[in-house]
Short mmCIF file of C-alpha atoms in Angstrom, two decimals:
data_model
loop_
_atom_site.label_atom_id
_atom_site.label_comp_id
_atom_site.label_asym_id
_atom_site.label_seq_id
_atom_site.Cartn_x
_atom_site.Cartn_y
_atom_site.Cartn_z
CA MET A 1158 13.91 -69.93 -56.35
CA SER A 1159 16.01 -66.81 -56.69
CA GLU A 1160 17.92 -65.17 -53.81
CA ALA A 1161 15.61 -62.27 -53.59
CA GLN A 1162 12.46 -64.52 -53.51
CA ASP A 1163 14.25 -66.67 -50.90
CA THR A 1164 14.89 -63.58 -48.73
CA ASP A 1165 11.18 -62.54 -49.08
CA ILE A 1166 10.05 -65.96 -48.05
CA LEU A 1167 12.37 -65.97 -45.04
CA ILE A 1168 11.00 -62.57 -43.93
CA ALA A 1169 7.45 -63.75 -44.48
CA LEU A 1170 8.02 -66.91 -42.46
CA LEU A 1171 9.83 -64.94 -39.77
CA SER A 1172 6.84 -62.41 -39.61
CA SER A 1173 4.29 -65.27 -39.27
CA LEU A 1174 6.14 -66.69 -36.30
CA LEU A 1175 6.31 -63.38 -34.32
CA ASP A 1176 4.03 -63.04 -31.21
CA ILE A 1177 4.46 -59.39 -30.54
CA PRO A 1178 1.76 -56.51 -31.01
CA ILE A 1179 3.89 -54.42 -33.30
CA THR A 1180 5.49 -55.95 -36.44
CA PRO A 1181 9.21 -54.86 -36.64
CA THR A 1182 10.49 -53.14 -39.69
CA GLN A 1183 12.07 -55.03 -42.63
CA ASP A 1184 15.62 -53.78 -41.49
CA VAL A 1185 14.96 -55.37 -37.99
CA LEU A 1186 13.89 -58.65 -39.54
CA LEU A 1187 16.75 -58.74 -41.89
CA SER A 1188 19.20 -58.01 -39.04
CA ALA A 1189 17.68 -60.74 -36.86
CA LEU A 1190 17.90 -63.26 -39.69
CA ALA A 1191 21.59 -62.36 -40.36
CA ASP A 1192 22.45 -62.65 -36.66
CA ALA A 1193 20.74 -66.11 -36.67
CA ASP A 1194 22.48 -67.30 -39.74
CA GLY A 1195 19.30 -67.74 -41.64
CA ASP A 1196 17.55 -69.63 -38.90
CA VAL A 1197 13.84 -68.43 -38.97
CA GLU A 1198 12.88 -70.12 -35.69
CA LYS A 1199 15.95 -68.72 -33.73
CA ALA A 1200 15.35 -65.16 -35.13
CA ALA A 1201 11.62 -65.41 -34.15
CA GLU A 1202 12.51 -66.52 -30.67
CA PHE A 1203 14.84 -63.60 -30.22
CA LEU A 1204 12.35 -61.01 -31.51
CA ASN A 1205 9.62 -62.37 -29.27
CA SER A 1206 11.71 -62.05 -26.30
CA SER A 1207 12.73 -58.58 -27.14
CA LYS A 1208 10.96 -55.56 -24.99
CA SER A 1209 11.05 -53.01 -27.75
CA ASN A 1210 10.69 -52.62 -31.64
CA SER A 1211 13.98 -50.77 -31.92
CA ARG A 1212 17.00 -52.48 -33.47
CA PRO A 1213 17.88 -55.26 -31.01
CA ASN A 1214 21.40 -56.25 -29.83
CA PRO A 1215 23.02 -58.94 -31.93
CA ILE A 1216 22.44 -62.31 -30.53
CA GLY A 1217 25.13 -63.41 -28.22
CA LYS A 1218 26.74 -59.96 -27.89
CA LYS A 1219 26.86 -57.41 -25.02
CA LYS A 1220 24.44 -54.43 -25.13
CA ARG A 1221 26.29 -51.21 -25.86
CA LYS A 1222 26.33 -48.65 -23.00
CA ARG A 1223 24.69 -45.23 -23.62
CA GLY A 1224 26.68 -42.24 -22.71
CA GLY A 1225 26.14 -38.40 -22.37
CA ASN A 1226 23.57 -38.44 -19.66
CA LEU A 1227 23.14 -35.82 -16.95
CA ASN A 1228 25.26 -37.98 -14.33
CA SER A 1229 28.17 -38.09 -16.65
CA TRP A 1230 28.50 -34.32 -16.33
CA ILE A 1231 28.52 -34.15 -12.59
CA VAL A 1232 30.22 -37.44 -11.54
CA SER A 1233 34.00 -37.36 -11.24
CA LYS A 1234 36.02 -40.54 -11.86
CA LYS A 1235 38.19 -39.88 -8.82
CA LYS A 1236 37.60 -41.44 -5.55
CA ALA A 1237 36.77 -39.44 -2.43
CA PRO A 1238 39.49 -39.24 0.38
CA GLY A 1239 39.29 -42.27 2.62
CA SER A 1240 36.90 -44.05 0.34
CA HIS A 1241 37.29 -47.46 -1.32
CA GLU A 1242 37.12 -48.22 -4.99
CA ILE A 1243 33.82 -49.20 -6.32
CA ASP A 1244 33.80 -51.76 -8.97
CA GLU A 1245 31.27 -51.91 -11.83
CA LYS A 1246 28.96 -54.52 -10.24
CA GLU A 1247 28.81 -52.58 -6.91
CA ASP A 1248 28.08 -49.47 -8.96
CA HIS A 1249 25.21 -51.22 -10.75
CA SER A 1250 23.86 -52.74 -7.40
CA GLU A 1251 24.02 -49.49 -5.54
CA ARG A 1252 22.48 -47.58 -8.63
CA GLY A 1253 19.57 -49.98 -8.60
CA SER A 1254 19.04 -49.53 -4.89
CA ASN A 1255 19.13 -45.72 -4.82
CA SER A 1256 17.19 -45.03 -8.05
CA LYS A 1257 13.46 -44.15 -7.89
CA LYS A 1258 11.01 -44.14 -10.74
CA ALA A 1259 9.48 -40.69 -11.68
CA ASN A 1260 6.44 -40.59 -14.06
CA GLY A 1261 6.92 -44.21 -14.80
CA ASN A 1262 9.68 -43.70 -17.13
CA THR A 1263 12.63 -41.63 -15.72
CA GLU A 1264 14.95 -42.85 -13.11
CA VAL A 1265 15.88 -40.35 -10.48
CA SER A 1266 19.05 -41.05 -8.61
CA SER A 1267 19.88 -39.92 -5.12
CA LEU A 1268 22.72 -37.39 -4.84
CA TYR A 1269 25.36 -37.73 -2.16
CA VAL A 1270 28.43 -35.76 -0.88
CA TRP A 1271 31.42 -36.83 1.04
CA ILE A 1272 31.76 -34.56 4.11
CA SER A 1273 34.56 -34.56 6.66
CA SER A 1274 33.98 -34.79 10.36
CA GLU A 1275 34.96 -31.24 10.86
CA ASP A 1276 32.33 -30.29 8.35
CA GLU A 1277 29.82 -32.41 10.13
CA GLU A 1278 30.48 -30.52 13.33
CA GLU A 1279 30.10 -27.12 11.65
CA ASP A 1280 26.80 -28.36 10.06
CA GLU A 1281 25.46 -29.22 13.46
CA ARG A 1282 26.26 -25.64 14.53
CA GLY A 1283 24.51 -24.23 11.44
CA VAL A 1284 27.70 -22.89 10.03
CA LEU A 1285 28.16 -25.18 6.89
CA GLY A 1286 26.53 -23.67 3.87
CA GLY A 1287 27.24 -26.38 1.30
CA PRO A 1288 29.44 -29.32 0.38
CA SER A 1289 33.18 -28.77 0.70
CA VAL A 1290 34.30 -32.05 -0.62
CA ALA A 1291 33.48 -34.43 -3.54
CA SER A 1292 29.91 -35.13 -4.76
CA GLU A 1293 28.66 -38.62 -5.64
CA VAL A 1294 25.79 -39.35 -7.93
CA GLU A 1295 24.57 -43.09 -8.40
CA GLY A 1296 27.67 -44.54 -6.66
CA GLY A 1297 30.23 -42.25 -8.29
CA THR A 1298 32.59 -40.17 -6.28
CA GLY A 1299 34.86 -37.05 -6.84
CA TYR A 1300 37.01 -34.36 -5.42
CA SER A 1301 36.29 -30.67 -5.07
CA SER A 1302 38.84 -27.83 -5.58
CA THR A 1303 39.20 -27.39 -1.77
CA GLU A 1304 40.91 -30.77 -1.41
CA LYS A 1305 43.96 -30.00 -3.42
CA GLY A 1306 47.01 -30.06 -1.31
CA MET A 1307 45.58 -32.50 1.30
CA GLU A 1308 47.44 -35.52 0.07
CA LYS A 1309 49.75 -35.57 3.12
CA LYS A 1310 46.95 -35.55 5.60
CA GLU A 1311 43.83 -37.89 5.18
CA GLU A 1312 40.62 -36.81 6.74
CA LYS A 1313 37.88 -39.13 8.00
CA THR A 1314 34.94 -38.70 5.57
CA LYS A 1315 31.39 -39.63 5.79
CA LYS A 1316 28.82 -40.15 3.01
CA ALA A 1317 25.63 -38.00 3.48
CA PRO A 1318 22.72 -37.14 1.29
CA LEU A 1319 23.32 -33.89 -0.36
CA PHE A 1320 19.89 -32.34 0.53
CA MET A 1321 20.80 -32.76 4.29
CA VAL A 1322 24.04 -30.79 3.77
CA LEU A 1323 22.80 -27.94 1.62
CA LYS A 1324 20.83 -25.31 3.43
CA PRO A 1325 17.46 -24.62 2.25
CA PRO A 1326 16.66 -21.17 0.82
CA PRO A 1327 15.29 -18.79 3.48
CA ALA A 1328 11.61 -18.61 3.63
CA SER A 1329 9.98 -15.59 1.94
CA PRO A 1330 8.32 -13.21 4.50
CA LYS A 1331 4.52 -13.71 4.74
CA TRP A 1332 3.13 -10.34 4.31
CA PRO A 1333 -0.52 -9.65 5.14
CA PRO A 1334 -2.91 -9.70 2.16
CA LYS A 1335 -3.65 -6.38 0.47
CA LEU A 1336 -7.21 -5.22 0.95
CA LEU A 1337 -9.30 -4.04 -2.10
CA PRO A 1338 -10.89 -0.65 -1.77
CA ARG A 1339 -14.36 -0.60 -0.38
CA THR A 1340 -17.06 1.64 -1.68
CA LEU A 1341 -19.24 3.34 0.97
CA ALA A 1342 -22.39 4.49 -1.13
CA THR A 1343 -24.71 5.25 1.80
CA PRO A 1344 -24.60 7.37 4.92
CA ALA A 1345 -25.01 4.32 7.10
CA LEU A 1346 -21.96 2.70 5.56
CA VAL A 1347 -19.84 5.89 5.87
CA SER A 1348 -20.63 6.16 9.62
CA GLN A 1349 -20.13 2.38 10.16
CA TYR A 1350 -16.59 2.13 8.67
CA THR A 1351 -15.15 5.46 9.10
CA PRO A 1352 -15.10 8.38 11.72
CA CYS A 1353 -17.28 10.42 9.27
CA THR A 1354 -20.94 11.21 8.66
CA MET A 1355 -22.51 11.95 5.40
CA HIS A 1356 -25.47 14.28 4.79
CA THR A 1357 -27.14 14.55 1.49
CA SER A 1358 -29.31 17.66 0.31
CA ILE A 1359 -27.89 19.69 3.20
CA LEU A 1360 -28.82 23.14 1.65
CA PRO A 1361 -31.91 24.34 -0.05
CA PRO A 1362 -31.53 23.55 -3.75
CA GLU A 1363 -31.75 27.13 -4.85
CA LEU A 1364 -29.07 28.23 -2.36
CA ALA A 1365 -26.78 25.34 -3.27
CA CYS A 1366 -26.97 26.50 -7.02
CA GLN A 1367 -26.30 30.05 -6.17
CA LEU A 1368 -23.36 29.19 -4.08
CA PHE A 1369 -22.06 26.97 -6.82
CA TYR A 1370 -22.27 29.66 -9.41
CA ALA A 1371 -20.64 32.25 -7.17
CA MET A 1372 -17.76 30.09 -6.43
CA LEU A 1373 -17.26 29.36 -10.04
CA LYS A 1374 -16.90 32.96 -10.73
CA GLU A 1375 -14.50 33.41 -7.74
CA ALA A 1376 -12.39 30.46 -8.95
CA THR A 1377 -11.39 32.50 -12.03
CA ASP A 1378 -8.95 34.43 -9.71
CA TRP A 1379 -7.82 31.28 -7.65
CA SER A 1380 -4.34 29.86 -7.92
CA ARG A 1381 -2.63 26.71 -7.98
CA ASN A 1382 -0.38 26.56 -4.77
CA LYS A 1383 3.26 25.88 -5.11
CA TRP A 1384 5.74 24.44 -2.59
CA TRP A 1385 9.16 22.84 -2.56
CA LEU A 1386 9.26 18.97 -2.48
CA PHE A 1387 12.86 17.69 -2.07
CA ASP A 1388 14.86 19.64 -4.55
CA ARG A 1389 12.15 21.08 -6.83
CA VAL A 1390 9.05 23.22 -6.76
CA VAL A 1391 5.74 21.27 -7.35
CA GLU A 1392 2.29 22.74 -8.16
CA SER A 1393 -1.07 21.46 -6.97
CA PRO A 1394 -3.10 19.91 -9.72
CA HIS A 1395 -6.15 21.91 -8.81
CA LYS A 1396 -7.06 25.60 -7.96
CA THR A 1397 -7.62 26.81 -4.35
CA SER A 1398 -8.20 29.69 -2.16
CA PHE A 1399 -8.64 30.67 1.40
CA TYR A 1400 -11.67 32.44 3.05
CA ALA A 1401 -12.01 34.02 6.51
CA ARG A 1402 -15.25 35.12 8.24
CA ASN A 1403 -16.11 38.43 9.84
CA LEU A 1404 -12.65 39.97 9.37
CA GLU A 1405 -14.03 43.49 9.51
CA ARG A 1406 -15.40 43.10 12.96
CA ASP A 1407 -11.94 42.68 14.80
CA LEU A 1408 -8.67 44.10 13.72
CA GLU A 1409 -6.68 41.74 15.91
CA GLN A 1410 -8.70 38.75 14.52
CA GLU A 1411 -7.79 40.08 10.96
CA ASP A 1412 -4.18 40.20 11.72
CA ASP A 1413 -4.19 36.55 13.11
CA MET A 1414 -6.26 35.28 10.15
CA ARG A 1415 -3.84 36.97 7.73
CA GLU A 1416 -1.03 35.13 9.20
CA ALA A 1417 -2.87 31.82 9.47
CA ALA A 1418 -4.00 32.25 5.83
CA LYS A 1419 -0.20 32.81 4.82
CA TYR A 1420 0.88 29.43 5.99
CA TRP A 1421 -2.31 27.38 5.62
CA TYR A 1422 -1.25 25.28 2.66
CA ASN A 1423 1.84 23.25 2.94
CA GLY A 1424 3.69 25.93 4.92
CA ARG A 1425 4.20 28.20 1.94
CA PRO A 1426 3.06 31.84 1.98
CA THR A 1427 -0.08 32.49 0.15
CA ALA A 1428 -2.38 35.48 -0.61
CA PRO A 1429 -4.26 37.15 2.14
CA PRO A 1430 -7.62 35.55 2.90
CA ARG A 1431 -10.83 36.44 1.15
CA THR A 1432 -14.07 37.49 3.08
CA PHE A 1433 -17.00 35.08 3.17
CA LEU A 1434 -19.51 35.66 0.30
CA PRO A 1435 -23.02 36.32 1.23
CA GLU A 1436 -23.97 32.78 -0.10
CA MET A 1437 -21.28 31.26 2.10
CA GLU A 1438 -22.59 33.00 5.15
CA ALA A 1439 -25.97 31.63 4.52
CA ALA A 1440 -24.69 28.03 4.00
CA CYS A 1441 -22.43 28.38 7.02
CA GLU A 1442 -25.32 29.01 9.42
CA ILE A 1443 -27.04 25.69 8.22
CA ILE A 1444 -23.76 23.80 8.43
CA GLU A 1445 -22.73 25.00 11.96
CA ARG A 1446 -25.99 23.81 13.44
CA ILE A 1447 -25.64 20.42 11.88
CA VAL A 1448 -22.08 19.90 12.84
CA ASN A 1449 -22.70 20.84 16.51
CA ASP A 1450 -25.68 18.47 16.59
CA GLU A 1451 -23.43 15.69 15.27
CA ILE A 1452 -20.74 16.36 17.81
CA ARG A 1453 -23.20 16.17 20.73
CA LYS A 1454 -24.50 12.83 19.41
CA ARG A 1455 -21.15 11.31 19.76
CA GLY A 1456 -21.28 11.78 23.48
CA THR A 1457 -17.73 10.98 24.53
CA LEU A 1458 -15.18 13.49 23.37
CA TYR A 1459 -11.25 13.11 23.25
CA PRO A 1460 -9.33 14.96 26.05
CA LEU A 1461 -7.65 17.47 23.76
CA GLU A 1462 -10.73 17.95 21.48
CA TRP A 1463 -12.69 21.16 21.47
CA PRO A 1464 -15.71 20.58 23.81
CA SER A 1465 -18.24 22.08 21.37
CA THR A 1466 -20.71 23.08 24.22
CA GLU A 1467 -23.29 25.88 24.13
CA GLU A 1468 -20.70 28.14 25.70
CA HIS A 1469 -17.95 27.28 23.36
CA PRO A 1470 -19.67 25.79 20.15
CA TRP A 1471 -17.92 24.78 16.98
CA GLN A 1472 -17.73 27.85 14.63
CA ALA A 1473 -16.70 27.75 11.01
CA ASN A 1474 -14.60 30.87 11.07
CA VAL A 1475 -12.37 29.82 8.02
CA ALA A 1476 -12.87 27.87 4.84
CA ALA A 1477 -10.47 26.45 2.21
CA ALA A 1478 -12.12 26.34 -1.23
CA ASN A 1479 -11.05 23.97 -4.00
CA CYS A 1480 -12.10 23.80 -7.68
CA TYR A 1481 -11.75 20.60 -9.68
CA THR A 1482 -12.26 20.90 -13.35
CA GLY A 1483 -12.60 17.75 -15.35
CA SER A 1484 -11.82 14.21 -14.24
CA LYS A 1485 -8.01 14.63 -14.17
CA GLU A 1486 -7.54 17.53 -11.58
CA THR A 1487 -6.89 15.78 -8.25
CA VAL A 1488 -5.33 16.08 -4.92
CA GLY A 1489 -3.07 13.25 -3.53
CA PHE A 1490 -3.31 11.51 -0.18
CA HIS A 1491 -2.79 13.76 2.75
CA SER A 1492 -4.09 14.82 6.16
CA ASP A 1493 -5.02 18.37 7.03
CA GLN A 1494 -2.54 20.31 9.08
CA LEU A 1495 -3.48 20.78 12.77
CA THR A 1496 -1.52 23.85 13.41
CA TYR A 1497 -4.50 26.23 14.02
CA LEU A 1498 -7.19 23.47 14.08
CA GLY A 1499 -5.66 21.67 17.25
CA PRO A 1500 -5.78 18.02 18.04
CA CYS A 1501 -8.87 15.91 16.99
CA PRO A 1502 -10.38 18.72 14.75
CA THR A 1503 -13.86 18.49 13.11
CA ILE A 1504 -14.00 19.61 9.36
CA ALA A 1505 -17.20 19.98 7.38
CA SER A 1506 -16.60 19.23 3.54
CA LEU A 1507 -19.37 20.66 1.31
CA SER A 1508 -19.42 19.38 -2.31
CA LEU A 1509 -21.19 21.38 -5.19
CA GLY A 1510 -21.24 20.45 -8.91
CA THR A 1511 -20.35 17.27 -10.54
CA SER A 1512 -19.84 14.05 -8.47
CA ARG A 1513 -16.40 12.76 -7.63
CA ILE A 1514 -14.95 10.12 -5.54
CA PHE A 1515 -13.50 10.98 -2.13
CA ARG A 1516 -11.14 8.34 -0.62
CA LEU A 1517 -9.99 7.53 2.85
CA ARG A 1518 -7.01 5.36 3.59
CA GLU A 1519 -6.12 4.47 7.15
CA VAL A 1520 -2.70 4.73 8.55
CA ILE A 1521 -1.57 1.52 10.10
CA PRO A 1522 0.21 1.80 13.53
CA GLN A 1523 3.74 0.63 13.51
CA SER A 1524 2.99 -2.27 15.82
CA GLU A 1525 0.31 -3.58 13.50
CA ARG A 1526 2.14 -3.39 10.09
CA ASP A 1527 3.03 -7.07 10.18
CA GLU A 1528 -0.45 -8.09 10.86
CA ARG A 1529 -2.68 -6.23 8.44
CA ASN A 1530 -2.59 -3.72 5.52
CA ALA A 1531 -4.29 -0.41 5.21
CA GLN A 1532 -7.94 -0.32 4.15
CA THR A 1533 -9.09 2.19 1.54
CA PHE A 1534 -12.71 3.50 1.45
CA SER A 1535 -14.12 5.06 -1.66
CA ILE A 1536 -17.10 7.55 -0.90
CA PRO A 1537 -19.09 9.13 -3.72
CA VAL A 1538 -19.79 12.81 -2.98
CA VAL A 1539 -22.50 14.42 -4.94
CA HIS A 1540 -23.91 17.89 -5.42
CA ASN A 1541 -25.19 19.41 -2.16
CA SER A 1542 -23.83 16.72 0.09
CA LEU A 1543 -21.78 17.35 3.39
CA LEU A 1544 -19.16 15.06 4.60
CA ILE A 1545 -18.09 15.67 8.23
CA MET A 1546 -14.76 14.48 9.13
CA HIS A 1547 -15.11 13.94 12.92
CA ALA A 1548 -12.45 13.89 15.59
CA SER A 1549 -9.54 11.40 14.94
CA CYS A 1550 -10.18 11.28 11.19
CA GLN A 1551 -6.95 13.38 10.63
CA GLU A 1552 -5.05 11.23 13.04
CA ARG A 1553 -6.07 7.95 11.65
CA PHE A 1554 -6.89 8.56 7.97
CA LYS A 1555 -5.42 10.33 4.98
CA HIS A 1556 -7.69 11.44 2.16
CA CYS A 1557 -7.58 12.27 -1.54
CA VAL A 1558 -9.61 13.05 -4.54
CA PRO A 1559 -8.26 10.50 -7.27
CA PRO A 1560 -8.51 10.93 -11.07
CA GLN A 1561 -11.36 9.19 -12.81
CA GLN A 1562 -11.79 7.92 -16.32
CA THR A 1563 -15.17 9.65 -16.79
CA ILE A 1564 -17.38 11.84 -14.71
CA ASP A 1565 -21.07 12.60 -15.02
CA ALA A 1566 -22.04 16.03 -16.63
CA PHE A 1567 -23.71 18.17 -13.90
CA LYS A 1568 -26.98 19.87 -14.88
CA PRO A 1569 -28.00 22.50 -12.25
CA LEU A 1570 -31.71 22.84 -11.32
CA TYR A 1571 -31.42 26.66 -11.41
CA LEU A 1572 -29.96 29.01 -13.88
CA PRO A 1573 -27.10 31.32 -12.91
CA PRO A 1574 -27.90 34.59 -11.13
CA LEU A 1575 -28.82 37.57 -13.02
CA TYR A 1576 -25.44 39.42 -12.19
CA LEU A 1577 -23.61 36.71 -14.22
CA THR A 1578 -25.76 36.97 -17.38
CA LYS A 1579 -25.54 40.79 -17.78
CA GLN A 1580 -24.13 42.05 -20.89
CA GLU A 1581 -21.17 43.91 -19.22
CA ASP A 1582 -20.02 40.59 -17.60
CA GLU A 1583 -19.75 38.45 -20.85
CA GLU A 1584 -15.89 38.53 -20.51
CA GLU A 1585 -16.03 37.40 -16.79
CA GLN A 1586 -18.63 34.75 -17.67
CA ALA A 1587 -16.25 33.34 -20.42
CA LYS A 1588 -13.52 33.02 -17.83
CA MET A 1589 -15.78 30.80 -15.64
CA MET A 1590 -15.03 27.13 -15.28
CA PRO A 1591 -17.50 24.90 -17.25
CA HIS A 1592 -20.19 23.95 -14.73
CA GLU A 1593 -20.92 20.70 -16.47
CA ILE A 1594 -17.57 19.23 -15.36
CA SER A 1595 -16.54 21.24 -12.30
CA ARG A 1596 -16.75 20.54 -8.72
CA ILE A 1597 -16.48 23.12 -6.00
CA ASN A 1598 -15.36 21.81 -2.54
CA ILE A 1599 -15.55 24.05 0.51
CA THR A 1600 -14.01 22.87 3.78
CA PHE A 1601 -15.41 24.76 6.69
CA ARG A 1602 -12.97 24.75 9.48
CA PHE A 1603 -12.73 26.03 13.05
CA TYR A 1604 -9.51 27.73 13.90
CA ARG A 1605 -9.34 27.40 17.62
CA PRO A 1606 -8.72 30.48 19.91
CA ASP A 1607 -6.29 28.49 22.05
CA PHE A 1608 -4.19 27.69 18.93
CA ALA A 1609 -4.08 31.41 17.72
CA PRO A 1610 -1.17 32.33 15.22
CA LYS A 1611 0.54 34.30 18.07
CA SER A 1612 0.75 31.17 20.29
CA ILE A 1613 2.38 28.94 17.56
CA PRO A 1614 6.13 28.17 18.27
CA ARG A 1615 8.50 29.28 15.68
CA CYS A 1616 11.43 27.28 14.59
CA HIS A 1617 15.15 28.24 14.12
CA CYS A 1618 14.20 29.46 10.48
CA GLY A 1619 11.95 32.12 12.04
CA VAL A 1620 8.77 30.81 10.67
CA PRO A 1621 5.79 29.27 12.45
CA THR A 1622 6.07 25.45 13.05
CA ILE A 1623 3.32 22.91 12.00
CA LEU A 1624 1.48 20.71 14.47
CA ARG A 1625 1.56 16.96 13.60
CA PRO A 1626 0.12 13.85 15.27
CA ASP A 1627 2.05 10.60 15.81
CA MET A 1628 0.05 8.78 13.20
CA LYS A 1629 2.18 5.62 13.46
CA ARG A 1630 1.75 5.48 17.18
CA LEU A 1631 5.56 5.46 17.76
CA ARG A 1632 5.34 7.40 21.03
CA ARG A 1633 2.70 7.08 23.75
CA LYS A 1634 1.86 9.23 26.65
CA GLU A 1635 1.95 7.70 30.19
CA GLU A 1636 -0.96 9.81 31.34
CA ARG A 1637 -3.73 11.42 29.36
CA SER A 1638 -3.48 15.31 29.18
CA MET A 1639 -6.39 17.06 30.65
CA GLY A 1640 -7.89 13.87 31.97
CA ASP A 1641 -9.66 15.72 34.76
CA ARG A 1642 -11.81 17.44 32.34
CA CYS A 1643 -13.32 14.25 31.36
CA ASP A 1644 -13.45 12.29 34.57
CA ASP A 1645 -17.17 13.00 34.97
CA SER A 1646 -17.90 11.09 31.80
CA LYS A 1647 -18.86 7.54 32.88
CA SER A 1648 -18.41 6.24 29.33
CA ILE A 1649 -14.98 7.38 28.88
CA ARG A 1650 -13.37 4.48 30.85
CA GLU A 1651 -16.04 1.99 30.01
CA THR A 1652 -16.32 2.53 26.28
CA THR A 1653 -13.39 1.77 24.23
CA THR A 1654 -14.72 2.46 20.77
CA HIS A 1655 -16.80 5.10 19.00
CA SER A 1656 -20.26 4.52 17.95
CA PHE A 1657 -18.92 5.01 14.42
CA GLY A 1658 -15.79 3.59 12.72
CA THR A 1659 -13.25 1.17 14.33
CA SER A 1660 -11.05 3.50 16.18
CA ASN A 1661 -9.87 2.68 19.68
CA TRP A 1662 -10.58 5.51 21.95
CA ASP A 1663 -7.55 5.01 24.06
CA GLU A 1664 -5.12 5.04 21.14
CA ILE A 1665 -6.31 8.52 20.14
CA ALA A 1666 -6.61 9.77 23.75
CA THR A 1667 -2.92 8.93 24.41
CA MET A 1668 -1.60 9.98 21.17
CA GLN A 1669 1.44 12.37 21.10
CA TYR A 1670 1.48 15.64 18.94
CA PHE A 1671 4.67 17.58 18.08
CA TRP A 1672 5.70 20.87 16.61
CA MET A 1673 8.21 20.62 13.79
CA CYS A 1674 9.90 22.89 11.25
CA TYR A 1675 8.30 23.25 7.93
CA ALA A 1676 10.31 25.94 6.33
CA GLY A 1677 11.58 23.44 3.71
CA ALA A 1678 8.33 23.90 1.89
CA GLN A 1679 9.08 27.51 1.20
CA ASN A 1680 12.85 27.95 1.70
CA ASP A 1681 14.31 26.29 -1.25
CA GLY A 1682 13.61 22.85 0.38
CA LYS A 1683 15.89 23.62 3.37
CA GLY A 1684 14.66 23.63 6.96
CA CYS A 1685 16.01 23.11 10.34
CA SER A 1686 15.90 20.43 13.01
CA PHE A 1687 13.46 21.99 15.36
CA PHE A 1688 11.24 19.43 17.19
CA GLN A 1689 9.08 20.06 20.25
CA VAL A 1690 6.39 17.79 21.81
CA LEU A 1691 3.06 19.56 22.38
CA ASP A 1692 2.60 20.26 26.14
CA TYR A 1693 -1.12 21.08 26.31
CA GLU A 1694 -1.10 22.52 29.81
CA LYS A 1695 2.37 24.18 29.79
CA GLU A 1696 1.49 26.02 26.65
CA GLY A 1697 -1.94 27.19 27.97
CA ARG A 1698 -4.07 25.38 25.56
CA GLY A 1699 -7.86 24.63 26.27
CA THR A 1700 -11.08 26.65 26.72
CA GLN A 1701 -10.11 27.44 30.31
CA ASN A 1702 -7.23 29.62 29.19
CA ILE A 1703 -9.31 31.63 26.60
#
């Protein structure tokens, strides 16, 4: 038998004597035979007792140690001050006692540090932010850089788990969850969640179309307002204009309205007001009746609100008109200025033309910012619909008309009036905004006689100030202004909420208002520090002073 045949026979005999599930490779078999000096039984006994199919250690020889693991990078071979030498056997015993199994395969070792008695006292006071001496992993010890030069004086040291010494990271603040916008598609939902009421098909269909076409023609001469914002002039993304009612009847009223119209939009001077169109007059009579009926339905009024009685009804003496052409013309979140409207105003917003989304976003009081986030409501406003923003809406909410991806084409029920289809007006008709994608918004407002332009304080810049509410509720009154006027209302003290929306009656009734400079909107962004709290009685506000 040749040597090659003899080797093959020995390998075959060795394989037949193995009692392991996986047959080792030929190299492993040859190595085992060589280590056993050709003894098949001895080689088989060794392979059967082995725990893996990798190349076994030579029989009778020590297993070679593996190096280059994670611990070898962080364990120092030096000993900690005051500690004793740890021999190899102690190291292996401590390693076995401190190790834990993770996922059944990997051994995870505990990590320790040597701390001095002074560090321990600082740690109890919450001063220590981390280890200041050597670290130890699996029984190994080491010095840190702060211990150099301490050979002359030994400190008492103590071994402690690293995670008891290191401070945990500060917990991230728990902010209240953000709320998704909620769509209010019906008048019932609008009145339930907001201080507004929605009225559809408010005008006769023919009058609504005539007013829409008339305002489209007027919009050709409207302008985009400009004002200073920080260090630059910005332009509104839609066209707008201002209208006043019955200017020819009273010269003094005309002068007041001219000044009011001059500063009505963001405090920047604008063109003189236009006179109400005949179609606006007809629509205004209907809207006034509905608004006054809705105010009376509310019952309890706020102390500083206009009473809207038969003797002093709500009257739409001015109107701000806006034209949005296409889906990208918008207006950002804002609340209407109260300078001439007074506290807790009522504003009637009429929509004509294509449908758009009108959004309301509540202003969270400063004391509730850590408890909840602002809720946003989306209200679809369609052709010939009236949205009445009742008292407290300007104090509690901001509103906007956001951009939309698409809008529905508007198809009027009636054709344009004859005066728009005459041959001589073809050029004017060509300038008109396309009625299919245009929305006309007319906000009818009541400029209160007790907040006439001549009674508005002027700042150090010499221009009229603006009236703003304390929307974040940073300041509160100790007593309600004009509380005597409402003492006879039994529900004022017993009822704390409106029949619509979620506002607290007391919050709005005790809200502060203040006059402040707004010259920065027109004076190259530069204003003054004028600030004055509204004193309702001292300034002679209210129906009794008219």
